């Protein structure tokens, strides 16, 4: 596909927590990354407000293992507390994603150029991303390399089916929905032969509102670089 990228992301630790439970104290990772966590990784590789990334599927390459650590998080109320964080250890995923134009941002139609966005995104994958990449949280540094999805041997290739119960799919932001409210999406992922196929955000039936939220302002040439300029910077006007 002209708007699709494939890459492998890996790291020593990962912490994919439920965003609704980030109240401090103990933290426990999900067994697999959420759609939103993977979307954050893709957006660290390449993002502009004129496009929306969709995660198509991931392939879990390494066995799912956890490790607990004693952490002393910042205590803004003073004192010195000890919390127990449970991370995923030695993770590696193959990811397939594609972008579509953000038609909720008609004011950015001048930035809708599939060919240039796609070439920039592929170059950013080869470079390991435009920004630092993390696996769920900033203390979990990640690395990105290009790959062919389904290439190589995965730990769960021979496992027919694993269910993970109800978990967070992602967050609906007004920039991408056109609604002035932030919402959380839930779903029930199933991994088959190591691969989890994600449903699209609008296909999630379990949606809960969080709070009112306003669309961010982006203006071409003012606080947003046009894709034409970025493409010329990277490819020299090819």
PDB file of C-alpha atoms in Angstrom:
ATOM      1  CA  UNK A   1       0.000   0.000   0.000  1.00  0.00           C
ATOM      2  CA  UNK A   2       1.225   3.514  -0.757  1.00  0.00           C
ATOM      3  CA  UNK A   3       0.325   4.686   2.742  1.00  0.00           C
ATOM      4  CA  UNK A   4       1.601   1.716   4.781  1.00  0.00           C
ATOM      5  CA  UNK A   5       4.765   1.132   6.808  1.00  0.00           C
ATOM      6  CA  UNK A   6       6.168  -1.978   8.474  1.00  0.00           C
ATOM      7  CA  UNK A   7       8.776  -1.963  11.201  1.00  0.00           C
ATOM      8  CA  UNK A   8      10.120  -3.821  14.198  1.00  0.00           C
ATOM      9  CA  UNK A   9      10.275  -2.142  17.609  1.00  0.00           C
ATOM     10  CA  UNK A  10      12.205  -3.615  20.519  1.00  0.00           C
ATOM     11  CA  UNK A  11      13.624  -2.783  23.919  1.00  0.00           C
ATOM     12  CA  UNK A  12      14.748  -4.196  27.256  1.00  0.00           C
ATOM     13  CA  UNK A  13      11.603  -3.139  29.147  1.00  0.00           C
ATOM     14  CA  UNK A  14       8.034  -2.004  28.415  1.00  0.00           C
ATOM     15  CA  UNK A  15       5.261  -0.643  30.612  1.00  0.00           C
ATOM     16  CA  UNK A  16       1.830  -0.521  28.957  1.00  0.00           C
ATOM     17  CA  UNK A  17      -0.499   0.642  31.701  1.00  0.00           C
ATOM     18  CA  UNK A  18      -4.190   1.417  31.749  1.00  0.00           C
ATOM     19  CA  UNK A  19      -4.365   5.240  31.371  1.00  0.00           C
ATOM     20  CA  UNK A  20      -7.477   5.305  33.549  1.00  0.00           C
ATOM     21  CA  UNK A  21      -5.488   3.830  36.449  1.00  0.00           C
ATOM     22  CA  UNK A  22      -2.555   6.284  36.425  1.00  0.00           C
ATOM     23  CA  UNK A  23      -3.201   7.583  39.899  1.00  0.00           C
ATOM     24  CA  UNK A  24       0.295   6.988  41.272  1.00  0.00           C
ATOM     25  CA  UNK A  25       1.597   4.129  43.387  1.00  0.00           C
ATOM     26  CA  UNK A  26       1.974   0.632  41.960  1.00  0.00           C
ATOM     27  CA  UNK A  27       2.009   0.124  38.190  1.00  0.00           C
ATOM     28  CA  UNK A  28       1.301  -3.112  36.352  1.00  0.00           C
ATOM     29  CA  UNK A  29       1.804  -3.535  32.630  1.00  0.00           C
ATOM     30  CA  UNK A  30      -0.633  -5.142  30.242  1.00  0.00           C
ATOM     31  CA  UNK A  31       0.689  -8.326  28.624  1.00  0.00           C
ATOM     32  CA  UNK A  32       0.607  -6.708  25.186  1.00  0.00           C
ATOM     33  CA  UNK A  33       0.817  -3.106  23.936  1.00  0.00           C
ATOM     34  CA  UNK A  34      -2.396  -1.181  23.489  1.00  0.00           C
ATOM     35  CA  UNK A  35      -3.441   0.261  20.138  1.00  0.00           C
ATOM     36  CA  UNK A  36      -2.819   3.718  21.619  1.00  0.00           C
ATOM     37  CA  UNK A  37       0.713   2.819  22.765  1.00  0.00           C
ATOM     38  CA  UNK A  38       1.569   1.554  19.282  1.00  0.00           C
ATOM     39  CA  UNK A  39       0.001   4.656  17.738  1.00  0.00           C
ATOM     40  CA  UNK A  40       2.253   6.747  19.988  1.00  0.00           C
ATOM     41  CA  UNK A  41       5.269   4.817  18.726  1.00  0.00           C
ATOM     42  CA  UNK A  42       4.263   5.379  15.090  1.00  0.00           C
ATOM     43  CA  UNK A  43       3.665   9.070  15.777  1.00  0.00           C
ATOM     44  CA  UNK A  44       7.170   9.288  17.272  1.00  0.00           C
ATOM     45  CA  UNK A  45       8.476   7.918  13.998  1.00  0.00           C
ATOM     46  CA  UNK A  46       6.521  10.435  11.894  1.00  0.00           C
ATOM     47  CA  UNK A  47       3.438  12.530  12.574  1.00  0.00           C
ATOM     48  CA  UNK A  48       1.610  15.556  11.275  1.00  0.00           C
ATOM     49  CA  UNK A  49      -1.880  16.756  12.246  1.00  0.00           C
ATOM     50  CA  UNK A  50      -3.032  16.380   8.639  1.00  0.00           C
ATOM     51  CA  UNK A  51      -2.783  12.561   8.844  1.00  0.00           C
ATOM     52  CA  UNK A  52      -4.096   9.904  11.214  1.00  0.00           C
ATOM     53  CA  UNK A  53      -2.156   6.690  11.793  1.00  0.00           C
ATOM     54  CA  UNK A  54      -4.083   3.410  12.055  1.00  0.00           C
ATOM     55  CA  UNK A  55      -2.459   0.320  13.556  1.00  0.00           C
ATOM     56  CA  UNK A  56      -3.394  -2.673  11.417  1.00  0.00           C
ATOM     57  CA  UNK A  57      -1.687  -5.515  13.291  1.00  0.00           C
ATOM     58  CA  UNK A  58       1.243  -6.512  15.454  1.00  0.00           C
ATOM     59  CA  UNK A  59       3.190  -9.727  15.746  1.00  0.00           C
ATOM     60  CA  UNK A  60       4.565 -10.635  19.179  1.00  0.00           C
ATOM     61  CA  UNK A  61       8.052 -12.020  18.524  1.00  0.00           C
ATOM     62  CA  UNK A  62       9.427 -12.715  22.015  1.00  0.00           C
ATOM     63  CA  UNK A  63       7.840 -14.639  24.920  1.00  0.00           C
ATOM     64  CA  UNK A  64       5.718 -12.482  27.230  1.00  0.00           C
ATOM     65  CA  UNK A  65       7.726 -12.185  30.449  1.00  0.00           C
ATOM     66  CA  UNK A  66       7.373  -9.787  33.367  1.00  0.00           C
ATOM     67  CA  UNK A  67       9.794  -8.379  35.916  1.00  0.00           C
ATOM     68  CA  UNK A  68       9.031  -6.314  39.013  1.00  0.00           C
ATOM     69  CA  UNK A  69      11.237  -3.504  40.288  1.00  0.00           C
ATOM     70  CA  UNK A  70      11.185  -1.292  43.354  1.00  0.00           C
ATOM     71  CA  UNK A  71      10.944   2.319  42.156  1.00  0.00           C
ATOM     72  CA  UNK A  72      11.128   5.567  44.098  1.00  0.00           C
ATOM     73  CA  UNK A  73       8.839   7.891  42.067  1.00  0.00           C
ATOM     74  CA  UNK A  74       8.703  11.648  42.550  1.00  0.00           C
ATOM     75  CA  UNK A  75       6.485  12.451  45.495  1.00  0.00           C
ATOM     76  CA  UNK A  76       5.210  15.988  44.988  1.00  0.00           C
ATOM     77  CA  UNK A  77       3.782  16.006  48.496  1.00  0.00           C
ATOM     78  CA  UNK A  78       7.245  15.457  49.986  1.00  0.00           C
ATOM     79  CA  UNK A  79       8.690  12.367  51.601  1.00  0.00           C
ATOM     80  CA  UNK A  80      10.234   9.307  50.041  1.00  0.00           C
ATOM     81  CA  UNK A  81       7.999   6.467  48.931  1.00  0.00           C
ATOM     82  CA  UNK A  82       8.720   3.105  47.391  1.00  0.00           C
ATOM     83  CA  UNK A  83       6.449   1.671  44.663  1.00  0.00           C
ATOM     84  CA  UNK A  84       6.495  -1.622  42.829  1.00  0.00           C
ATOM     85  CA  UNK A  85       6.414  -1.421  39.009  1.00  0.00           C
ATOM     86  CA  UNK A  86       5.900  -4.554  36.919  1.00  0.00           C
ATOM     87  CA  UNK A  87       7.380  -4.318  33.419  1.00  0.00           C
ATOM     88  CA  UNK A  88       7.450  -6.519  30.370  1.00  0.00           C
ATOM     89  CA  UNK A  89      10.994  -7.755  29.812  1.00  0.00           C
ATOM     90  CA  UNK A  90      12.905  -8.088  26.516  1.00  0.00           C
ATOM     91  CA  UNK A  91      10.087  -7.196  24.106  1.00  0.00           C
ATOM     92  CA  UNK A  92      10.105  -7.269  20.314  1.00  0.00           C
ATOM     93  CA  UNK A  93       7.148  -6.573  18.037  1.00  0.00           C
ATOM     94  CA  UNK A  94       6.580  -6.354  14.318  1.00  0.00           C
ATOM     95  CA  UNK A  95       4.083  -3.608  13.475  1.00  0.00           C
ATOM     96  CA  UNK A  96       2.066  -2.839  10.350  1.00  0.00           C
ATOM     97  CA  UNK A  97       0.339   0.555  10.183  1.00  0.00           C
ATOM     98  CA  UNK A  98      -1.057   2.932   7.591  1.00  0.00           C
ATOM     99  CA  UNK A  99      -2.131   6.570   7.517  1.00  0.00           C
ATOM    100  CA  UNK A 100      -5.222   8.293   6.196  1.00  0.00           C
ATOM    101  CA  UNK A 101      -5.856  12.002   5.774  1.00  0.00           C
ATOM    102  CA  UNK A 102      -7.523  13.723   8.687  1.00  0.00           C
ATOM    103  CA  UNK A 103     -10.729  14.959   7.080  1.00  0.00           C
ATOM    104  CA  UNK A 104     -11.746  16.579  10.368  1.00  0.00           C
ATOM    105  CA  UNK A 105      -9.025  19.120   9.589  1.00  0.00           C
ATOM    106  CA  UNK A 106     -10.264  20.599   6.312  1.00  0.00           C
ATOM    107  CA  UNK A 107      -8.102  23.640   7.097  1.00  0.00           C
ATOM    108  CA  UNK A 108      -5.051  21.447   6.467  1.00  0.00           C
ATOM    109  CA  UNK A 109      -6.079  20.120   3.032  1.00  0.00           C
ATOM    110  CA  UNK A 110      -3.026  21.848   1.573  1.00  0.00           C
ATOM    111  CA  UNK A 111      -0.960  19.231   3.400  1.00  0.00           C
ATOM    112  CA  UNK A 112      -2.759  16.199   1.873  1.00  0.00           C
ATOM    113  CA  UNK A 113      -0.078  14.618  -0.298  1.00  0.00           C
ATOM    114  CA  UNK A 114      -0.011  10.813   0.051  1.00  0.00           C
ATOM    115  CA  UNK A 115       3.160  10.250  -1.981  1.00  0.00           C
ATOM    116  CA  UNK A 116       5.261  12.674   0.029  1.00  0.00           C
ATOM    117  CA  UNK A 117       3.911  11.659   3.426  1.00  0.00           C
ATOM    118  CA  UNK A 118       4.561   7.999   2.585  1.00  0.00           C
ATOM    119  CA  UNK A 119       8.137   8.560   1.436  1.00  0.00           C
ATOM    120  CA  UNK A 120       8.905  10.684   4.474  1.00  0.00           C
ATOM    121  CA  UNK A 121       7.423   8.038   6.792  1.00  0.00           C
ATOM    122  CA  UNK A 122       9.517   5.256   5.196  1.00  0.00           C
ATOM    123  CA  UNK A 123      12.664   7.340   5.538  1.00  0.00           C
ATOM    124  CA  UNK A 124      11.824   8.066   9.182  1.00  0.00           C
ATOM    125  CA  UNK A 125      11.453   4.316   9.849  1.00  0.00           C
ATOM    126  CA  UNK A 126      14.926   3.735   8.411  1.00  0.00           C
ATOM    127  CA  UNK A 127      16.272   6.519  10.647  1.00  0.00           C
ATOM    128  CA  UNK A 128      14.672   4.994  13.752  1.00  0.00           C
ATOM    129  CA  UNK A 129      12.084   7.769  14.134  1.00  0.00           C
ATOM    130  CA  UNK A 130      12.030  11.577  14.211  1.00  0.00           C
ATOM    131  CA  UNK A 131      11.652  11.641  17.990  1.00  0.00           C
ATOM    132  CA  UNK A 132      12.765   9.346  20.788  1.00  0.00           C
ATOM    133  CA  UNK A 133      10.685   6.166  20.864  1.00  0.00           C
ATOM    134  CA  UNK A 134       9.385   4.633  24.098  1.00  0.00           C
ATOM    135  CA  UNK A 135       7.566   1.444  24.990  1.00  0.00           C
ATOM    136  CA  UNK A 136       4.683   2.825  27.034  1.00  0.00           C
ATOM    137  CA  UNK A 137       6.682   5.144  29.291  1.00  0.00           C
ATOM    138  CA  UNK A 138       9.795   7.295  29.065  1.00  0.00           C
ATOM    139  CA  UNK A 139      12.014   5.023  31.146  1.00  0.00           C
ATOM    140  CA  UNK A 140      11.512   2.249  28.558  1.00  0.00           C
ATOM    141  CA  UNK A 141      13.666   3.276  25.610  1.00  0.00           C
ATOM    142  CA  UNK A 142      12.798   1.567  22.323  1.00  0.00           C
ATOM    143  CA  UNK A 143      14.496   1.111  18.963  1.00  0.00           C
ATOM    144  CA  UNK A 144      12.905   0.939  15.523  1.00  0.00           C
ATOM    145  CA  UNK A 145      14.178  -0.818  12.407  1.00  0.00           C
ATOM    146  CA  UNK A 146      12.437  -1.580   9.077  1.00  0.00           C
ATOM    147  CA  UNK A 147      11.200  -5.150   8.546  1.00  0.00           C
ATOM    148  CA  UNK A 148       8.933  -7.249   6.376  1.00  0.00           C
ATOM    149  CA  UNK A 149       5.893  -8.160   8.458  1.00  0.00           C
ATOM    150  CA  UNK A 150       5.768 -11.925   9.168  1.00  0.00           C
ATOM    151  CA  UNK A 151       9.455 -12.320   8.442  1.00  0.00           C
ATOM    152  CA  UNK A 152      11.411 -14.583  10.815  1.00  0.00           C
ATOM    153  CA  UNK A 153      10.349 -16.938  13.600  1.00  0.00           C
ATOM    154  CA  UNK A 154       8.074 -15.702  16.383  1.00  0.00           C
ATOM    155  CA  UNK A 155       7.622 -17.347  19.809  1.00  0.00           C
ATOM    156  CA  UNK A 156       3.836 -17.726  19.398  1.00  0.00           C
ATOM    157  CA  UNK A 157       3.700 -18.822  15.763  1.00  0.00           C
ATOM    158  CA  UNK A 158       2.407 -22.274  16.761  1.00  0.00           C
ATOM    159  CA  UNK A 159      -0.058 -21.084  19.432  1.00  0.00           C
ATOM    160  CA  UNK A 160      -3.519 -21.103  17.928  1.00  0.00           C
ATOM    161  CA  UNK A 161      -5.257 -18.532  20.125  1.00  0.00           C
ATOM    162  CA  UNK A 162      -4.691 -16.446  23.292  1.00  0.00           C
ATOM    163  CA  UNK A 163      -7.345 -14.127  24.775  1.00  0.00           C
ATOM    164  CA  UNK A 164      -6.379 -11.062  26.837  1.00  0.00           C
ATOM    165  CA  UNK A 165      -9.772 -10.042  28.259  1.00  0.00           C
ATOM    166  CA  UNK A 166     -11.117  -6.487  28.162  1.00  0.00           C
ATOM    167  CA  UNK A 167      -8.443  -3.815  27.875  1.00  0.00           C
ATOM    168  CA  UNK A 168      -7.880  -0.292  26.625  1.00  0.00           C
ATOM    169  CA  UNK A 169      -7.923   0.101  22.850  1.00  0.00           C
ATOM    170  CA  UNK A 170      -7.191   3.830  22.753  1.00  0.00           C
ATOM    171  CA  UNK A 171      -8.288   7.422  23.270  1.00  0.00           C
ATOM    172  CA  UNK A 172     -10.580   9.458  21.003  1.00  0.00           C
ATOM    173  CA  UNK A 173      -9.260  13.018  20.631  1.00  0.00           C
ATOM    174  CA  UNK A 174     -11.338  15.843  19.077  1.00  0.00           C
ATOM    175  CA  UNK A 175      -8.704  16.393  16.360  1.00  0.00           C
ATOM    176  CA  UNK A 176      -9.500  12.953  14.988  1.00  0.00           C
ATOM    177  CA  UNK A 177     -13.216  12.605  15.725  1.00  0.00           C
ATOM    178  CA  UNK A 178     -14.593  16.111  15.194  1.00  0.00           C
ATOM    179  CA  UNK A 179     -16.331  15.903  18.603  1.00  0.00           C
ATOM    180  CA  UNK A 180     -15.421  18.232  21.478  1.00  0.00           C
ATOM    181  CA  UNK A 181     -14.966  15.442  23.966  1.00  0.00           C
ATOM    182  CA  UNK A 182     -12.210  13.032  24.911  1.00  0.00           C
ATOM    183  CA  UNK A 183     -13.338   9.396  25.059  1.00  0.00           C
ATOM    184  CA  UNK A 184     -11.729   6.093  25.973  1.00  0.00           C
ATOM    185  CA  UNK A 185     -12.227   2.955  23.865  1.00  0.00           C
ATOM    186  CA  UNK A 186     -12.182  -0.619  25.189  1.00  0.00           C
ATOM    187  CA  UNK A 187     -12.004  -3.934  23.346  1.00  0.00           C
ATOM    188  CA  UNK A 188     -11.141  -7.610  23.776  1.00  0.00           C
ATOM    189  CA  UNK A 189      -8.006  -8.529  21.791  1.00  0.00           C
ATOM    190  CA  UNK A 190      -7.227 -12.061  20.653  1.00  0.00           C
ATOM    191  CA  UNK A 191      -3.804 -13.182  19.448  1.00  0.00           C
ATOM    192  CA  UNK A 192      -3.788 -15.891  16.779  1.00  0.00           C
ATOM    193  CA  UNK A 193      -0.453 -17.485  15.889  1.00  0.00           C
ATOM    194  CA  UNK A 194       1.341 -14.528  17.427  1.00  0.00           C
ATOM    195  CA  UNK A 195      -0.591 -11.879  15.497  1.00  0.00           C
ATOM    196  CA  UNK A 196      -3.151  -9.425  16.866  1.00  0.00           C
ATOM    197  CA  UNK A 197      -5.307  -7.715  14.250  1.00  0.00           C
ATOM    198  CA  UNK A 198      -6.626  -4.406  15.566  1.00  0.00           C
ATOM    199  CA  UNK A 199     -10.107  -3.165  14.828  1.00  0.00           C
ATOM    200  CA  UNK A 200     -10.410   0.469  13.749  1.00  0.00           C
ATOM    201  CA  UNK A 201     -11.275   3.031  16.461  1.00  0.00           C
ATOM    202  CA  UNK A 202     -14.767   3.604  15.063  1.00  0.00           C
ATOM    203  CA  UNK A 203     -15.459  -0.151  15.282  1.00  0.00           C
ATOM    204  CA  UNK A 204     -15.018  -0.201  19.077  1.00  0.00           C
ATOM    205  CA  UNK A 205     -18.412  -0.650  20.738  1.00  0.00           C
ATOM    206  CA  UNK A 206     -17.236   0.029  24.304  1.00  0.00           C
ATOM    207  CA  UNK A 207     -16.689   3.813  24.473  1.00  0.00           C
ATOM    208  CA  UNK A 208     -16.802   5.968  27.591  1.00  0.00           C
ATOM    209  CA  UNK A 209     -16.562   9.815  27.704  1.00  0.00           C
ATOM    210  CA  UNK A 210     -13.800  11.291  29.890  1.00  0.00           C
ATOM    211  CA  UNK A 211     -14.169  15.075  29.630  1.00  0.00           C
ATOM    212  CA  UNK A 212     -14.708  17.968  27.246  1.00  0.00           C
ATOM    213  CA  UNK A 213     -11.690  18.752  25.109  1.00  0.00           C
ATOM    214  CA  UNK A 214     -10.901  21.345  22.459  1.00  0.00           C
ATOM    215  CA  UNK A 215      -9.291  20.836  19.068  1.00  0.00           C
ATOM    216  CA  UNK A 216      -5.685  22.005  18.914  1.00  0.00           C
ATOM    217  CA  UNK A 217      -4.882  24.856  16.532  1.00  0.00           C
ATOM    218  CA  UNK A 218      -2.486  24.227  13.655  1.00  0.00           C
ATOM    219  CA  UNK A 219      -1.780  26.732  10.885  1.00  0.00           C
ATOM    220  CA  UNK A 220       0.309  25.879   7.850  1.00  0.00           C
ATOM    221  CA  UNK A 221       3.486  27.989   7.637  1.00  0.00           C
ATOM    222  CA  UNK A 222       2.905  29.350  11.158  1.00  0.00           C
ATOM    223  CA  UNK A 223       3.111  26.615  13.753  1.00  0.00           C
ATOM    224  CA  UNK A 224       3.158  23.695  11.287  1.00  0.00           C
ATOM    225  CA  UNK A 225       5.683  22.883   8.559  1.00  0.00           C
ATOM    226  CA  UNK A 226       4.017  21.948   5.217  1.00  0.00           C
ATOM    227  CA  UNK A 227       4.788  18.474   3.904  1.00  0.00           C
ATOM    228  CA  UNK A 228       6.217  20.048   0.741  1.00  0.00           C
ATOM    229  CA  UNK A 229       8.890  21.854   2.769  1.00  0.00           C
ATOM    230  CA  UNK A 230       9.758  18.815   4.850  1.00  0.00           C
ATOM    231  CA  UNK A 231       9.938  16.618   1.750  1.00  0.00           C
ATOM    232  CA  UNK A 232      12.290  19.054   0.042  1.00  0.00           C
ATOM    233  CA  UNK A 233      14.457  19.217   3.166  1.00  0.00           C
ATOM    234  CA  UNK A 234      14.751  15.414   3.290  1.00  0.00           C
ATOM    235  CA  UNK A 235      14.884  14.555  -0.415  1.00  0.00           C
ATOM    236  CA  UNK A 236      16.364  17.711  -1.880  1.00  0.00           C
ATOM    237  CA  UNK A 237      13.451  18.417  -4.219  1.00  0.00           C
ATOM    238  CA  UNK A 238      13.491  14.954  -5.891  1.00  0.00           C
TER     239      UNK A 238
END
